[in-house]
mmCIF file of C-alpha atoms (C1' of nucleotides) and ligand atoms in Angstrom:
data_model
loop_
_atom_site.group_PDB
_atom_site.id
_atom_site.type_symbol
_atom_site.label_atom_id
_atom_site.label_comp_id
_atom_site.label_asym_id
_atom_site.label_seq_id
_atom_site.Cartn_x
_atom_site.Cartn_y
_atom_site.Cartn_z
ATOM 1 C CA MET A 1 0.038 -0.027 -0.027
ATOM 2 C CA LYS A 2 1.963 2.969 -1.330
ATOM 3 C CA HIS A 3 1.695 5.309 -4.175
ATOM 4 C CA SER A 4 3.584 4.353 -7.450
ATOM 5 C CA GLU A 5 6.752 6.338 -8.147
ATOM 6 C CA GLY A 6 5.265 7.583 -11.396
ATOM 7 C CA LEU A 7 3.090 9.615 -9.301
ATOM 8 C CA GLU A 8 5.687 11.356 -7.739
ATOM 9 C CA TRP A 9 7.403 12.009 -11.197
ATOM 10 C CA ALA A 10 4.102 13.334 -12.638
ATOM 11 C CA ILE A 11 3.581 15.849 -9.963
ATOM 12 C CA HIS A 12 6.952 16.894 -10.186
ATOM 13 C CA SER A 13 6.665 17.457 -13.716
ATOM 14 C CA CYS A 14 3.590 19.300 -13.590
ATOM 15 C CA ALA A 15 5.275 21.614 -10.780
ATOM 16 C CA LEU A 16 8.034 22.456 -13.222
ATOM 17 C CA LEU A 17 5.650 22.887 -16.087
ATOM 18 C CA ALA A 18 3.872 25.526 -13.693
ATOM 19 C CA MET A 19 7.029 27.516 -12.978
ATOM 20 C CA MET A 20 8.109 27.758 -16.673
ATOM 21 C CA PRO A 21 7.105 30.985 -18.313
ATOM 22 C CA PRO A 22 4.063 30.388 -20.440
ATOM 23 C CA GLY A 23 4.283 29.440 -24.018
ATOM 24 C CA THR A 24 7.505 27.321 -23.646
ATOM 25 C CA PRO A 25 6.620 23.554 -24.155
ATOM 26 C CA LEU A 26 9.139 21.140 -22.279
ATOM 27 C CA PRO A 27 9.981 18.054 -24.249
ATOM 28 C CA ARG A 28 10.169 14.976 -22.285
ATOM 29 C CA ARG A 29 13.626 14.595 -23.192
ATOM 30 C CA LEU A 30 14.590 17.534 -21.094
ATOM 31 C CA LEU A 31 12.153 16.516 -18.152
ATOM 32 C CA ALA A 32 13.796 13.259 -17.935
ATOM 33 C CA GLU A 33 17.255 14.721 -18.134
ATOM 34 C CA PHE A 34 16.397 17.238 -15.465
ATOM 35 C CA PHE A 35 15.250 14.604 -12.993
ATOM 36 C CA GLU A 36 17.485 11.924 -14.014
ATOM 37 C CA LEU A 37 14.792 9.493 -14.654
ATOM 38 C CA PRO A 38 14.322 6.680 -17.466
ATOM 39 C CA GLU A 39 12.643 8.789 -20.294
ATOM 40 C CA PRO A 40 10.277 5.949 -21.800
ATOM 41 C CA TYR A 41 8.735 5.490 -18.312
ATOM 42 C CA LEU A 42 8.230 8.843 -17.506
ATOM 43 C CA ALA A 43 6.487 9.158 -20.937
ATOM 44 C CA LYS A 44 3.899 6.835 -19.732
ATOM 45 C CA GLN A 45 2.899 9.182 -16.857
ATOM 46 C CA LEU A 46 3.095 12.199 -19.209
ATOM 47 C CA GLN A 47 0.499 10.402 -21.526
ATOM 48 C CA LYS A 48 -1.796 9.774 -18.574
ATOM 49 C CA LEU A 49 -1.619 13.364 -17.650
ATOM 50 C CA SER A 50 -2.298 14.318 -21.301
ATOM 51 C CA GLN A 51 -5.364 11.831 -21.517
ATOM 52 C CA ALA A 52 -6.585 13.228 -18.278
ATOM 53 C CA GLY A 53 -6.530 16.698 -19.881
ATOM 54 C CA ILE A 54 -4.110 18.051 -17.359
ATOM 55 C CA VAL A 55 -1.401 18.905 -19.823
ATOM 56 C CA GLU A 56 -1.361 19.656 -23.407
ATOM 57 C CA THR A 57 0.941 18.468 -26.090
ATOM 58 C CA ARG A 58 2.702 19.908 -28.982
ATOM 59 C CA ARG A 59 4.022 17.646 -31.536
ATOM 60 C CA GLY A 60 7.091 18.422 -33.760
ATOM 61 C CA PRO A 61 9.893 20.593 -33.344
ATOM 62 C CA ARG A 62 9.849 23.114 -30.375
ATOM 63 C CA GLY A 63 7.090 20.944 -29.161
ATOM 64 C CA GLY A 64 6.616 19.422 -25.764
ATOM 65 C CA TYR A 65 4.319 19.656 -22.911
ATOM 66 C CA VAL A 66 2.334 22.733 -21.513
ATOM 67 C CA LEU A 67 -0.140 22.909 -18.670
ATOM 68 C CA ALA A 68 -3.742 22.799 -19.998
ATOM 69 C CA ARG A 69 -4.845 24.996 -17.247
ATOM 70 C CA LYS A 70 -3.634 27.830 -14.805
ATOM 71 C CA PRO A 71 -2.036 26.284 -11.791
ATOM 72 C CA GLU A 72 -4.853 27.590 -9.842
ATOM 73 C CA ASP A 73 -7.374 25.300 -11.656
ATOM 74 C CA ILE A 74 -5.339 22.061 -11.332
ATOM 75 C CA THR A 75 -5.643 20.099 -8.244
ATOM 76 C CA LEU A 76 -3.740 17.533 -6.639
ATOM 77 C CA LEU A 77 -6.565 15.274 -6.722
ATOM 78 C CA GLN A 78 -6.792 15.558 -10.627
ATOM 79 C CA MET A 79 -3.058 14.605 -10.722
ATOM 80 C CA VAL A 80 -3.349 11.512 -8.464
ATOM 81 C CA GLU A 81 -6.330 10.192 -10.196
ATOM 82 C CA ALA A 82 -4.634 10.660 -13.678
ATOM 83 C CA ILE A 83 -1.848 8.273 -12.687
ATOM 84 C CA ASP A 84 -3.307 6.144 -10.092
ATOM 85 C CA GLY A 85 -6.756 6.011 -11.406
ATOM 86 C CA PRO A 86 -10.010 6.886 -9.776
ATOM 87 C CA ASP A 87 -10.796 3.494 -8.056
ATOM 88 C CA ARG A 88 -11.133 3.420 -4.375
ATOM 89 C CA HIS A 89 -8.208 1.869 -2.327
ATOM 90 C CA PHE A 90 -10.514 -0.241 -0.127
ATOM 91 C CA VAL A 91 -12.174 -3.019 -2.194
ATOM 92 C CA CYS A 92 -15.002 -4.989 -1.043
ATOM 93 C CA THR A 93 -14.743 -8.426 -2.367
ATOM 94 C CA GLU A 94 -17.947 -9.415 -0.990
ATOM 95 C CA ILE A 95 -15.811 -12.077 0.836
ATOM 96 C CA ARG A 96 -17.918 -14.825 0.025
ATOM 97 C CA ARG A 97 -21.235 -12.989 0.769
ATOM 98 C CA CYS A 98 -20.125 -12.277 4.004
ATOM 99 C CA GLY A 99 -20.241 -15.565 5.767
ATOM 100 C CA PRO A 100 -21.257 -19.198 5.046
ATOM 101 C CA THR A 101 -24.724 -18.948 6.700
ATOM 102 C CA GLY A 102 -26.779 -18.705 3.646
ATOM 103 C CA VAL A 103 -28.892 -16.004 4.744
ATOM 104 C CA ALA A 104 -26.118 -13.655 5.034
ATOM 105 C CA GLY A 105 -25.794 -13.360 1.312
ATOM 106 C CA LYS A 106 -29.121 -12.024 0.822
ATOM 107 C CA HIS A 107 -28.946 -9.148 3.505
ATOM 108 C CA TYR A 108 -25.438 -8.127 3.041
ATOM 109 C CA THR A 109 -25.986 -7.145 -0.421
ATOM 110 C CA ARG A 110 -25.277 -3.360 0.397
ATOM 111 C CA PRO A 111 -22.122 -1.829 1.586
ATOM 112 C CA CYS A 112 -21.754 -2.853 5.356
ATOM 113 C CA GLY A 113 -20.331 -0.811 8.139
ATOM 114 C CA ILE A 114 -16.632 -1.699 7.454
ATOM 115 C CA ALA A 115 -16.581 -0.542 3.484
ATOM 116 C CA ARG A 116 -18.386 2.616 4.523
ATOM 117 C CA SER A 117 -15.996 3.402 7.225
ATOM 118 C CA MET A 118 -12.898 2.948 4.955
ATOM 119 C CA TRP A 119 -14.599 4.788 2.255
ATOM 120 C CA LYS A 120 -15.488 7.840 4.514
ATOM 121 C CA ALA A 121 -11.598 8.110 5.262
ATOM 122 C CA GLU A 122 -10.862 8.035 1.894
ATOM 123 C CA ALA A 123 -13.418 10.630 1.132
ATOM 124 C CA ALA A 124 -11.756 12.928 3.694
ATOM 125 C CA TRP A 125 -8.263 12.178 1.878
ATOM 126 C CA ARG A 126 -9.866 13.095 -1.519
ATOM 127 C CA LYS A 127 -11.331 16.160 -0.321
ATOM 128 C CA GLU A 128 -8.142 17.470 1.090
ATOM 129 C CA LEU A 129 -6.529 16.841 -2.387
ATOM 130 C CA ALA A 130 -9.237 18.465 -4.125
ATOM 131 C CA ALA A 131 -8.678 21.657 -1.860
ATOM 132 C CA THR A 132 -5.023 21.723 -3.003
ATOM 133 C CA SER A 133 -4.170 23.262 -6.263
ATOM 134 C CA LEU A 134 -0.924 23.231 -8.143
ATOM 135 C CA ALA A 135 -0.701 27.140 -7.275
ATOM 136 C CA ASP A 136 -0.834 26.245 -3.504
ATOM 137 C CA ILE A 137 1.995 23.724 -3.645
ATOM 138 C CA GLN A 138 4.012 26.129 -5.546
ATOM 139 C CA HIS A 139 3.495 28.737 -2.919
ATOM 140 C CA LEU A 140 4.411 26.358 -0.273
ATOM 141 C CA GLY A 141 7.780 25.496 -1.924
ATOM 142 C CA MET A 142 8.361 29.153 -2.595
ATOM 143 C CA ALA A 143 8.448 29.799 1.151
ATOM 144 C CA GLU A 144 11.333 27.500 1.553
ATOM 145 C CA THR A 145 13.120 27.920 -1.803
ATOM 146 C CA PRO A 146 15.441 30.771 -2.458
ATOM 147 C CA PRO A 147 14.279 32.665 -5.658
ATOM 148 C CA GLU A 148 17.608 32.228 -7.435
ATOM 149 C CA GLN A 149 17.079 28.413 -7.133
ATOM 150 C CA THR A 150 13.807 28.792 -9.159
ATOM 151 C CA ALA A 151 15.780 31.064 -11.771
ATOM 152 C CA LYS A 152 18.517 28.794 -12.166
ATOM 153 C CA ALA A 153 16.109 25.818 -13.095
ATOM 154 C CA ILE A 154 14.414 27.850 -15.712
ATOM 155 C CA ALA A 155 17.955 29.003 -17.145
ATOM 156 C CA TRP A 156 18.834 25.353 -17.487
ATOM 157 C CA PHE A 157 15.835 24.404 -19.399
ATOM 158 C CA GLN A 158 16.105 27.510 -21.443
ATOM 159 C CA ALA A 159 19.669 26.803 -22.225
ATOM 160 C CA ASN A 160 19.129 23.292 -23.324
ATOM 161 C CA LEU A 161 16.053 24.301 -25.591
ATOM 162 C CA LEU A 162 18.406 26.568 -27.242
ATOM 163 C CA GLN A 163 21.164 24.100 -27.570
ATOM 164 C CA GLY A 164 19.058 22.097 -30.036
ATOM 165 C CA GLU A 165 18.185 25.279 -31.871
ATOM 166 C CA THR A 166 21.639 26.577 -32.814
ATOM 167 C CA GLU A 167 23.314 23.197 -33.790
ATOM 168 C CA MET B 1 -2.301 1.711 -5.116
ATOM 169 C CA LYS B 2 -4.927 -0.289 -3.322
ATOM 170 C CA HIS B 3 -5.290 -2.109 -0.175
ATOM 171 C CA SER B 4 -4.091 -5.571 0.347
ATOM 172 C CA GLU B 5 -6.896 -8.060 0.465
ATOM 173 C CA GLY B 6 -5.479 -9.317 3.668
ATOM 174 C CA LEU B 7 -6.694 -6.188 5.234
ATOM 175 C CA GLU B 8 -10.168 -6.816 4.451
ATOM 176 C CA TRP B 9 -9.813 -10.164 6.096
ATOM 177 C CA ALA B 10 -8.344 -8.852 9.226
ATOM 178 C CA ILE B 11 -10.963 -6.323 9.536
ATOM 179 C CA HIS B 12 -13.908 -8.732 9.063
ATOM 180 C CA SER B 13 -11.983 -11.145 11.605
ATOM 181 C CA CYS B 14 -11.926 -8.399 14.037
ATOM 182 C CA ALA B 15 -15.762 -7.658 13.531
ATOM 183 C CA LEU B 16 -16.794 -11.218 14.079
ATOM 184 C CA LEU B 17 -14.563 -11.382 17.203
ATOM 185 C CA ALA B 18 -16.346 -8.366 18.408
ATOM 186 C CA MET B 19 -19.848 -9.775 17.948
ATOM 187 C CA MET B 20 -19.100 -13.049 19.636
ATOM 188 C CA PRO B 21 -19.991 -13.709 23.460
ATOM 189 C CA PRO B 22 -16.933 -12.774 25.544
ATOM 190 C CA GLY B 23 -14.585 -15.533 26.655
ATOM 191 C CA THR B 24 -14.932 -17.731 23.442
ATOM 192 C CA PRO B 25 -11.832 -17.850 21.551
ATOM 193 C CA LEU B 26 -12.134 -18.462 17.952
ATOM 194 C CA PRO B 27 -9.590 -20.774 16.235
ATOM 195 C CA ARG B 28 -8.462 -19.567 12.896
ATOM 196 C CA ARG B 29 -9.476 -22.619 11.347
ATOM 197 C CA LEU B 30 -13.176 -21.934 11.844
ATOM 198 C CA LEU B 31 -12.448 -18.160 10.828
ATOM 199 C CA ALA B 32 -10.887 -19.335 7.563
ATOM 200 C CA GLU B 33 -13.886 -21.706 7.042
ATOM 201 C CA PHE B 34 -16.585 -19.303 7.825
ATOM 202 C CA PHE B 35 -15.292 -16.767 5.280
ATOM 203 C CA GLU B 36 -13.789 -19.418 2.820
ATOM 204 C CA LEU B 37 -10.354 -18.100 2.827
ATOM 205 C CA PRO B 38 -7.182 -20.117 2.863
ATOM 206 C CA GLU B 39 -6.210 -20.838 6.352
ATOM 207 C CA PRO B 40 -2.398 -20.386 6.158
ATOM 208 C CA TYR B 41 -2.419 -16.950 4.700
ATOM 209 C CA LEU B 42 -5.272 -15.664 7.050
ATOM 210 C CA ALA B 43 -2.972 -16.825 9.656
ATOM 211 C CA LYS B 44 -0.568 -14.304 8.716
ATOM 212 C CA GLN B 45 -2.918 -11.298 9.008
ATOM 213 C CA LEU B 46 -4.085 -12.706 12.316
ATOM 214 C CA GLN B 47 -0.407 -12.804 13.564
ATOM 215 C CA LYS B 48 0.047 -9.056 12.630
ATOM 216 C CA LEU B 49 -2.967 -8.371 14.661
ATOM 217 C CA SER B 50 -1.723 -10.177 17.472
ATOM 218 C CA GLN B 51 1.642 -8.506 17.228
ATOM 219 C CA ALA B 52 0.004 -5.192 17.066
ATOM 220 C CA GLY B 53 -1.738 -5.948 20.299
ATOM 221 C CA ILE B 54 -5.532 -5.887 18.881
ATOM 222 C CA VAL B 55 -6.041 -9.594 19.547
ATOM 223 C CA GLU B 56 -4.880 -11.825 22.145
ATOM 224 C CA THR B 57 -4.277 -15.621 21.518
ATOM 225 C CA ARG B 58 -4.875 -18.761 23.405
ATOM 226 C CA ARG B 59 -2.894 -21.742 22.398
ATOM 227 C CA GLY B 60 -3.862 -25.369 23.072
ATOM 228 C CA PRO B 61 -7.308 -26.755 22.794
ATOM 229 C CA ARG B 62 -10.240 -24.609 23.378
ATOM 230 C CA GLY B 63 -7.690 -21.890 22.106
ATOM 231 C CA GLY B 64 -7.977 -19.362 19.595
ATOM 232 C CA TYR B 65 -8.326 -15.548 18.903
ATOM 233 C CA VAL B 66 -9.962 -13.039 21.264
ATOM 234 C CA LEU B 67 -10.194 -9.164 21.011
ATOM 235 C CA ALA B 68 -7.495 -7.708 23.687
ATOM 236 C CA ARG B 69 -9.701 -4.719 24.154
ATOM 237 C CA LYS B 70 -13.401 -3.655 24.024
ATOM 238 C CA PRO B 71 -14.420 -2.738 20.635
ATOM 239 C CA GLU B 72 -14.897 0.880 21.713
ATOM 240 C CA ASP B 73 -11.127 0.965 22.229
ATOM 241 C CA ILE B 74 -10.036 -0.504 19.066
ATOM 242 C CA THR B 75 -9.764 2.093 16.225
ATOM 243 C CA LEU B 76 -9.899 1.464 12.226
ATOM 244 C CA LEU B 77 -6.502 2.897 12.197
ATOM 245 C CA GLN B 78 -5.007 0.431 14.489
ATOM 246 C CA MET B 79 -6.263 -2.614 12.453
ATOM 247 C CA VAL B 80 -5.073 -0.780 9.229
ATOM 248 C CA GLU B 81 -1.697 -0.081 10.569
ATOM 249 C CA ALA B 82 -1.387 -3.491 11.914
ATOM 250 C CA ILE B 83 -1.841 -5.045 8.568
ATOM 251 C CA ASP B 84 -0.450 -2.222 6.048
ATOM 252 C CA GLY B 85 2.345 -0.870 8.306
ATOM 253 C CA PRO B 86 2.591 2.768 9.614
ATOM 254 C CA ASP B 87 4.455 3.941 6.453
ATOM 255 C CA ARG B 88 3.317 7.019 4.518
ATOM 256 C CA HIS B 89 1.817 6.108 1.204
ATOM 257 C CA PHE B 90 3.319 8.881 -0.642
ATOM 258 C CA VAL B 91 7.175 8.435 -0.579
ATOM 259 C CA CYS B 92 9.664 11.246 -1.406
ATOM 260 C CA THR B 93 12.441 9.570 -3.148
ATOM 261 C CA GLU B 94 14.480 12.996 -3.304
ATOM 262 C CA ILE B 95 14.101 12.378 -7.007
ATOM 263 C CA ARG B 96 17.924 12.950 -7.559
ATOM 264 C CA ARG B 97 17.697 15.829 -5.169
ATOM 265 C CA CYS B 98 15.073 17.837 -6.835
ATOM 266 C CA GLY B 99 16.867 18.646 -10.136
ATOM 267 C CA PRO B 100 20.283 18.732 -11.641
ATOM 268 C CA THR B 101 21.242 22.375 -10.969
ATOM 269 C CA GLY B 102 23.798 21.526 -8.305
ATOM 270 C CA VAL B 103 22.245 24.170 -5.832
ATOM 271 C CA ALA B 104 19.268 22.303 -5.800
ATOM 272 C CA GLY B 105 20.194 19.535 -3.320
ATOM 273 C CA LYS B 106 21.377 21.924 -0.666
ATOM 274 C CA HIS B 107 18.013 24.075 -0.457
ATOM 275 C CA TYR B 108 15.602 21.131 -1.093
ATOM 276 C CA THR B 109 16.578 19.013 1.936
ATOM 277 C CA ARG B 110 13.441 19.666 3.883
ATOM 278 C CA PRO B 111 10.081 18.304 2.385
ATOM 279 C CA CYS B 112 8.715 20.472 -0.003
ATOM 280 C CA GLY B 113 5.132 21.652 -1.060
ATOM 281 C CA ILE B 114 4.513 18.346 -2.868
ATOM 282 C CA ALA B 115 5.407 16.214 -0.238
ATOM 283 C CA ARG B 116 3.550 18.349 2.553
ATOM 284 C CA SER B 117 0.465 18.466 0.498
ATOM 285 C CA MET B 118 0.063 14.769 0.025
ATOM 286 C CA TRP B 119 1.006 13.928 3.624
ATOM 287 C CA LYS B 120 -1.466 16.655 4.897
ATOM 288 C CA ALA B 121 -4.176 14.758 2.804
ATOM 289 C CA GLU B 122 -3.070 11.323 4.282
ATOM 290 C CA ALA B 123 -3.154 13.021 7.713
ATOM 291 C CA ALA B 124 -7.015 13.610 7.224
ATOM 292 C CA TRP B 125 -7.392 10.225 6.162
ATOM 293 C CA ARG B 126 -5.745 8.818 9.308
ATOM 294 C CA LYS B 127 -7.559 11.064 11.283
ATOM 295 C CA GLU B 128 -10.825 9.765 10.251
ATOM 296 C CA LEU B 129 -9.679 5.988 10.516
ATOM 297 C CA ALA B 130 -8.723 6.994 14.272
ATOM 298 C CA ALA B 131 -12.037 8.437 14.978
ATOM 299 C CA THR B 132 -13.730 5.191 14.015
ATOM 300 C CA SER B 133 -13.997 2.388 16.236
ATOM 301 C CA LEU B 134 -14.868 -1.334 15.898
ATOM 302 C CA ALA B 135 -18.022 -0.369 18.093
ATOM 303 C CA ASP B 136 -18.818 2.378 15.513
ATOM 304 C CA ILE B 137 -18.523 -0.266 12.624
ATOM 305 C CA GLN B 138 -20.667 -2.748 14.472
ATOM 306 C CA HIS B 139 -23.535 -0.151 14.865
ATOM 307 C CA LEU B 140 -23.335 0.987 11.266
ATOM 308 C CA GLY B 141 -23.594 -2.956 10.477
ATOM 309 C CA MET B 142 -26.407 -3.480 12.839
ATOM 310 C CA ALA B 143 -28.580 -0.576 11.377
ATOM 311 C CA GLU B 144 -28.669 -2.722 7.876
ATOM 312 C CA THR B 145 -28.395 -6.300 9.216
ATOM 313 C CA PRO B 146 -31.470 -8.128 10.687
ATOM 314 C CA PRO B 147 -30.841 -9.435 14.078
ATOM 315 C CA GLU B 148 -31.265 -13.058 13.313
ATOM 316 C CA GLN B 149 -28.510 -12.764 10.925
ATOM 317 C CA THR B 150 -26.077 -12.045 13.848
ATOM 318 C CA ALA B 151 -27.621 -14.795 16.070
ATOM 319 C CA LYS B 152 -26.999 -17.436 12.994
ATOM 320 C CA ALA B 153 -23.446 -16.611 12.698
ATOM 321 C CA ILE B 154 -22.981 -16.917 16.409
ATOM 322 C CA ALA B 155 -24.814 -20.233 16.367
ATOM 323 C CA TRP B 156 -22.812 -21.621 13.670
ATOM 324 C CA PHE B 157 -19.463 -20.954 15.461
ATOM 325 C CA GLN B 158 -20.808 -22.476 18.605
ATOM 326 C CA ALA B 159 -21.984 -25.562 16.817
ATOM 327 C CA ASN B 160 -18.759 -25.927 15.069
ATOM 328 C CA LEU B 161 -16.862 -25.239 18.346
ATOM 329 C CA LEU B 162 -18.825 -28.087 20.152
ATOM 330 C CA GLN B 163 -18.338 -30.574 17.206
ATOM 331 C CA GLY B 164 -14.642 -30.890 18.158
ATOM 332 C CA GLU B 165 -15.624 -31.288 21.469
ATOM 333 C CA THR B 166 -17.874 -34.183 21.311
ATOM 334 C CA GLU B 167 -15.883 -36.434 18.957
ATOM 335 C "C1'" DA C 1 3.266 -37.753 31.882
ATOM 336 C "C1'" DT C 2 0.941 -37.776 27.356
ATOM 337 C "C1'" DA C 3 -1.953 -36.723 23.250
ATOM 338 C "C1'" DA C 4 -4.076 -33.556 21.177
ATOM 339 C "C1'" DT C 5 -4.899 -28.719 19.965
ATOM 340 C "C1'" DA C 6 -3.576 -24.482 18.151
ATOM 341 C "C1'" DA C 7 -0.703 -20.336 17.158
ATOM 342 C "C1'" DT C 8 4.094 -18.979 15.689
ATOM 343 C "C1'" DG C 9 7.647 -17.967 12.422
ATOM 344 C "C1'" DG C 10 10.726 -19.122 8.697
ATOM 345 C "C1'" DA C 11 11.239 -20.716 4.133
ATOM 346 C "C1'" DT C 12 9.437 -21.177 -0.129
ATOM 347 C "C1'" DA C 13 6.424 -21.125 -4.401
ATOM 348 C "C1'" DT C 14 3.106 -18.581 -7.553
ATOM 349 C "C1'" DG C 15 1.023 -14.666 -9.329
ATOM 350 C "C1'" DT C 16 0.013 -9.862 -10.222
ATOM 351 C "C1'" DT C 17 1.317 -5.407 -10.587
ATOM 352 C "C1'" DA C 18 4.893 -1.619 -11.058
ATOM 353 C "C1'" DT C 19 8.541 -0.551 -13.512
ATOM 354 C "C1'" DG C 20 11.584 -0.046 -17.475
ATOM 355 C "C1'" DT C 21 12.641 -0.564 -22.510
ATOM 356 C "C1'" DC C 22 11.903 -0.689 -27.523
ATOM 357 C "C1'" DC C 23 9.579 0.412 -32.023
ATOM 358 C "C1'" DA C 24 6.733 1.664 -35.380
ATOM 359 C "C1'" DT C 25 3.548 5.357 -36.115
ATOM 360 C "C1'" DT C 26 1.568 10.058 -36.326
ATOM 361 C "C1'" DA C 27 1.666 14.885 -36.190
ATOM 362 C "C1'" DT C 28 3.977 19.300 -36.621
ATOM 363 C "C1'" DT C 29 7.440 22.598 -37.817
ATOM 364 C "C1'" DA C 30 11.557 24.512 -40.069
ATOM 365 C "C1'" DT D 1 11.499 17.037 -47.331
ATOM 366 C "C1'" DA D 2 14.001 16.088 -43.191
ATOM 367 C "C1'" DA D 3 14.012 16.607 -38.374
ATOM 368 C "C1'" DT D 4 11.507 16.838 -34.020
ATOM 369 C "C1'" DA D 5 8.526 15.105 -30.572
ATOM 370 C "C1'" DA D 6 4.228 12.480 -28.506
ATOM 371 C "C1'" DT D 7 1.568 8.092 -29.093
ATOM 372 C "C1'" DG D 8 0.438 3.638 -28.027
ATOM 373 C "C1'" DG D 9 1.323 -1.219 -28.245
ATOM 374 C "C1'" DA D 10 4.380 -5.054 -27.416
ATOM 375 C "C1'" DC D 11 7.357 -6.887 -24.632
ATOM 376 C "C1'" DA D 12 11.150 -7.839 -20.633
ATOM 377 C "C1'" DT D 13 12.283 -7.442 -15.552
ATOM 378 C "C1'" DA D 14 11.665 -6.443 -10.666
ATOM 379 C "C1'" DA D 15 8.959 -5.792 -6.657
ATOM 380 C "C1'" DC D 16 5.494 -7.319 -4.026
ATOM 381 C "C1'" DA D 17 0.955 -9.511 -2.514
ATOM 382 C "C1'" DT D 18 -0.934 -14.155 -2.280
ATOM 383 C "C1'" DA D 19 -0.549 -18.825 -0.934
ATOM 384 C "C1'" DT D 20 1.434 -22.976 0.950
ATOM 385 C "C1'" DC D 21 4.252 -25.878 3.862
ATOM 386 C "C1'" DC D 22 6.569 -27.318 8.037
ATOM 387 C "C1'" DA D 23 9.048 -27.666 12.304
ATOM 388 C "C1'" DT D 24 8.443 -25.470 16.828
ATOM 389 C "C1'" DT D 25 6.389 -23.819 20.962
ATOM 390 C "C1'" DA D 26 2.493 -23.353 24.147
ATOM 391 C "C1'" DT D 27 -1.516 -25.121 26.329
ATOM 392 C "C1'" DT D 28 -5.311 -28.071 27.781
ATOM 393 C "C1'" DA D 29 -7.663 -32.461 28.510
ATOM 394 C "C1'" DT D 30 -7.121 -36.870 29.705
HETATM 395 S S1 SF4 E 201 -19.048 -7.226 4.985
HETATM 396 FE FE1 SF4 E 201 -18.916 -5.243 4.097
HETATM 397 S S2 SF4 E 201 -16.907 -5.041 3.359
HETATM 398 FE FE2 SF4 E 201 -17.200 -7.187 3.892
HETATM 399 S S3 SF4 E 201 -17.763 -8.308 1.977
HETATM 400 FE FE3 SF4 E 201 -19.528 -7.704 3.018
HETATM 401 S S4 SF4 E 201 -20.138 -5.479 2.187
HETATM 402 FE FE4 SF4 E 201 -18.026 -5.860 1.565
HETATM 403 S S1 SF4 E 202 10.441 18.226 -4.670
HETATM 404 FE FE1 SF4 E 202 9.636 17.505 -2.450
HETATM 405 S S2 SF4 E 202 8.828 15.627 -2.922
HETATM 406 FE FE2 SF4 E 202 10.054 16.142 -4.670
HETATM 407 S S3 SF4 E 202 11.902 14.981 -4.139
HETATM 408 FE FE3 SF4 E 202 12.181 17.021 -3.468
HETATM 409 S S4 SF4 E 202 11.518 16.988 -1.130
HETATM 410 FE FE4 SF4 E 202 10.778 15.156 -1.933
#
DNA sequence: ATAATAATGGATATGTTATGTCCATTATTA
DNA sequence: TAATAATGGACATAACATATCCATTATTAT
């Protein structure tokens, strides 16, 4: 019971896209290089973000990924569900119809106290995620990160984007 | 990202123990038979519950598992952590020290906005689980389950317990 | 004491999912 | 037209959940 690593990568990618000046798509090659991640696998996560409508893609030269909406309009829940799916974590397998005593099956057809309690807790989790936007995450990060840090990262990307250009 | 099936079994086992009249230990053989689960694997989950101090064990004939505390004093969180462990679901792998730009590593040493937002949501989940007791779960279930259902389950166990006796 | 019951914990096997890689295709731009 | 870049399917590998087995220890009844 832990989140996939791909989720971490996806959120980080979004956070990066959010801090780039608008109108500059980042190709996944640079994203992978920046984080030192395996590019083909990162591609999977970015595809999921794309399918979920969180990022937009530009194909061809000077293409890459851009946020589809403003950071304020992208919630943590949307990113999490894009990668991990919308399914509940606690699954009721009906555990052989809740006991062998025949009658059981008839009456336990609706979710019982166990499932509902677990799902209620998940709802609290989702609510918190839905209340957090990508912009909120940025602000939290800013409070701890010196501004020149952000500038350096942006500069790195712009330099590497240009490199492909001039050669 | 979903809970192990073992968790479902463990909670169900606790719920059963809770509705049994006190002082009657249930051997795992009957628990497994009741739910039609593989006994050796269910044993693993019960061992975890035992190690966590949620159930107590009686070895030998007429032995089995009993709740270690009153249902009001056993929370859902305790059961979940007994099975799935206390670790956080979102793990920060430091993702190559948060970027290649050298400086990054120095400043990002503390959890950033991403990790803290994810962990905040998990805290909400845990809080909800901690606020739910085994007794609460029982009451929720009672509201939907006819009383004769419970009686039948108890009777089934007592009959099977006696069976071993008389032979 | 002895035999039977029952949990324990280590070792091991199997299956499923997450992780990682590769490639042919499509779309876009210079 | 050539180069860039995302897409999606197929595939390989690693990690983990699930499942089984067995020797051991503790307890109770006889
Ligand atoms: S008791 Fe509840 S959680 Fe368990 S199988 Fe039945 S409906 Fe599902
Ligand atoms: S940015 Fe935050 S979540 Fe990501 S690796 Fe750094 S501290 Fe961990």
